[in-house]
Structures are given as structure tokens and as C-alpha cells.
């Protein structure tokens, strides 16, 4: 069974940093592209970033480019999202999502940016 | 960026009704489209992939159709557990883009 478990969310001040993790199991992690998708409270889904299988290629939404960095450790079956220079508008539930065609989702972790 | 225009944004229906939701892409995306169901406080769950293929374990009352720029999700006979918000997603071109969502409520 595919399992994706996010962690690392919490309350952070504007301008601060946070690192999200996503522990994957139940599939061959190193064989799949991975994504981060976020959802602000009461709002729709927004794609944030993707990474290819070996981490050599990444893509970002314009809203996070230059501030967020996606990475992965295939030996640890873990996906990461390093978030710097956080803004109030980054407040959202962040989901880790498997595969190029976006099939399985984790349960999400809440990031709140507020003073 | 490819815009995904989803309609309606909300609808009210009764158990047993047939429901259809539409997504229109601002440019052609072949069949690179999925449909997702999200219940309050939960992660989205994929129902349909490649525009018309039913995800394993999803009831057959859900179906998808379309290609290019026009796509439809249909629920043939609405069940109580189907009251939720539905999203389309195009994964043809980056940035990936979602429709705005359709909330299916109880009439």
C-alpha cells in the first residue's frame, strides 16, 4: 500500500524558514517523480513544485521560485521542501504527491506564516 | 500557463441523481487530465486518470470523458458518500494547473 507521510509543518514568522519532509513507503520511491501541492484554508489546490527521479531536474511555480527548494533522498525514501523567506500567503496545507500524473497524496502538513 | 475552467463551481443534487462536471483547458492537453475528490479535512483522492480511465477501487458510477480541451466527469447515480468537492488537474504542461473545484451538496 502506498503511504506518504508529511511532517515539519508549524507556525513560523514572516521571513522565516521551514523544511517539510515526506516519508514514502509501499512503492519504489526512486522510480517516481514527486510533487508538492498546497491548499490555503478554504481555497483550491495549487501545484508548487516537482522533482524527477534522481533529483537532477526540478520545476517551481512562479510564486515560490527562488524561495523554495525541492529535493529528495532516494536512500531514505524521503522528499523534502525547503521553504525560505516565508510570507503570509504561503499559509496552507502542503501535500506530498506521487508520480508524474499525480496519483497518490499524503495527508498533508499545515504551515502557518504569521507574526 | 494553461487555464483550467471548471463548471459549475457548486451544485445541489439528490441521492440517485446523475451529475456532470466540466473542465475546459485554455489549450490542448491531449488526455493528460485527472479528476480528484476531496472531502473536508482530507487529502484529495484520484478518481479518473488519462481523462477516462477509472482508478482502481473507484466505483463504476464515476466516469470521465473528453480529450484536447473539453473534459467531463459524470456520476451516474449520486450516493451519500459522493457529497464532496471535485477538482480536475492537467499534467500536460508545467506549471500543472487545477480547476477551481466543484462542490456537490445535498439538495
CSV table of C-alpha atoms in Angstrom, one decimal, chain A residues 74-111:
chain,number,residue,atom,x,y,z
A,74,UNK,CA,16.3,8.1,-2.5
A,75,UNK,CA,18.3,6.1,0.0
A,76,UNK,CA,15.9,7.3,2.7
A,77,UNK,CA,12.8,7.3,0.6
A,78,UNK,CA,12.1,10.9,1.6
A,79,UNK,CA,11.1,14.0,-0.3
A,80,UNK,CA,11.8,17.5,1.1
A,81,UNK,CA,10.7,21.0,0.6
A,82,UNK,CA,12.9,23.8,2.0
A,83,UNK,CA,10.9,27.0,2.4
A,84,UNK,CA,12.7,30.3,2.9
A,85,UNK,CA,11.5,33.9,3.1
A,86,UNK,CA,8.1,32.7,4.0
A,87,UNK,CA,5.1,35.0,3.5
A,88,UNK,CA,1.6,35.1,4.9
A,89,UNK,CA,0.3,33.9,1.6
A,90,UNK,CA,2.3,30.7,1.9
A,91,UNK,CA,0.0,29.6,4.7
A,92,UNK,CA,-1.5,26.4,3.5
A,93,UNK,CA,-1.7,22.6,3.9
A,94,UNK,CA,1.2,21.2,2.0
A,95,UNK,CA,0.7,17.8,0.3
A,96,UNK,CA,3.3,15.4,-1.0
A,97,UNK,CA,2.1,13.7,-4.2
A,98,UNK,CA,3.4,10.7,-6.1
A,99,UNK,CA,4.1,10.3,-9.8
A,100,UNK,CA,4.2,12.4,-13.0
A,101,UNK,CA,0.4,12.0,-13.4
A,102,UNK,CA,-0.3,12.9,-9.7
A,103,UNK,CA,-1.9,9.7,-8.3
A,104,UNK,CA,-1.4,9.2,-4.6
A,105,UNK,CA,-1.5,12.0,-2.0
A,106,UNK,CA,-0.2,12.3,1.6
A,107,UNK,CA,-2.4,13.5,4.4
A,108,UNK,CA,-0.8,17.0,4.4
A,109,UNK,CA,1.0,19.2,6.9
A,110,UNK,CA,-0.2,22.6,7.9
A,111,UNK,CA,2.2,25.6,7.5
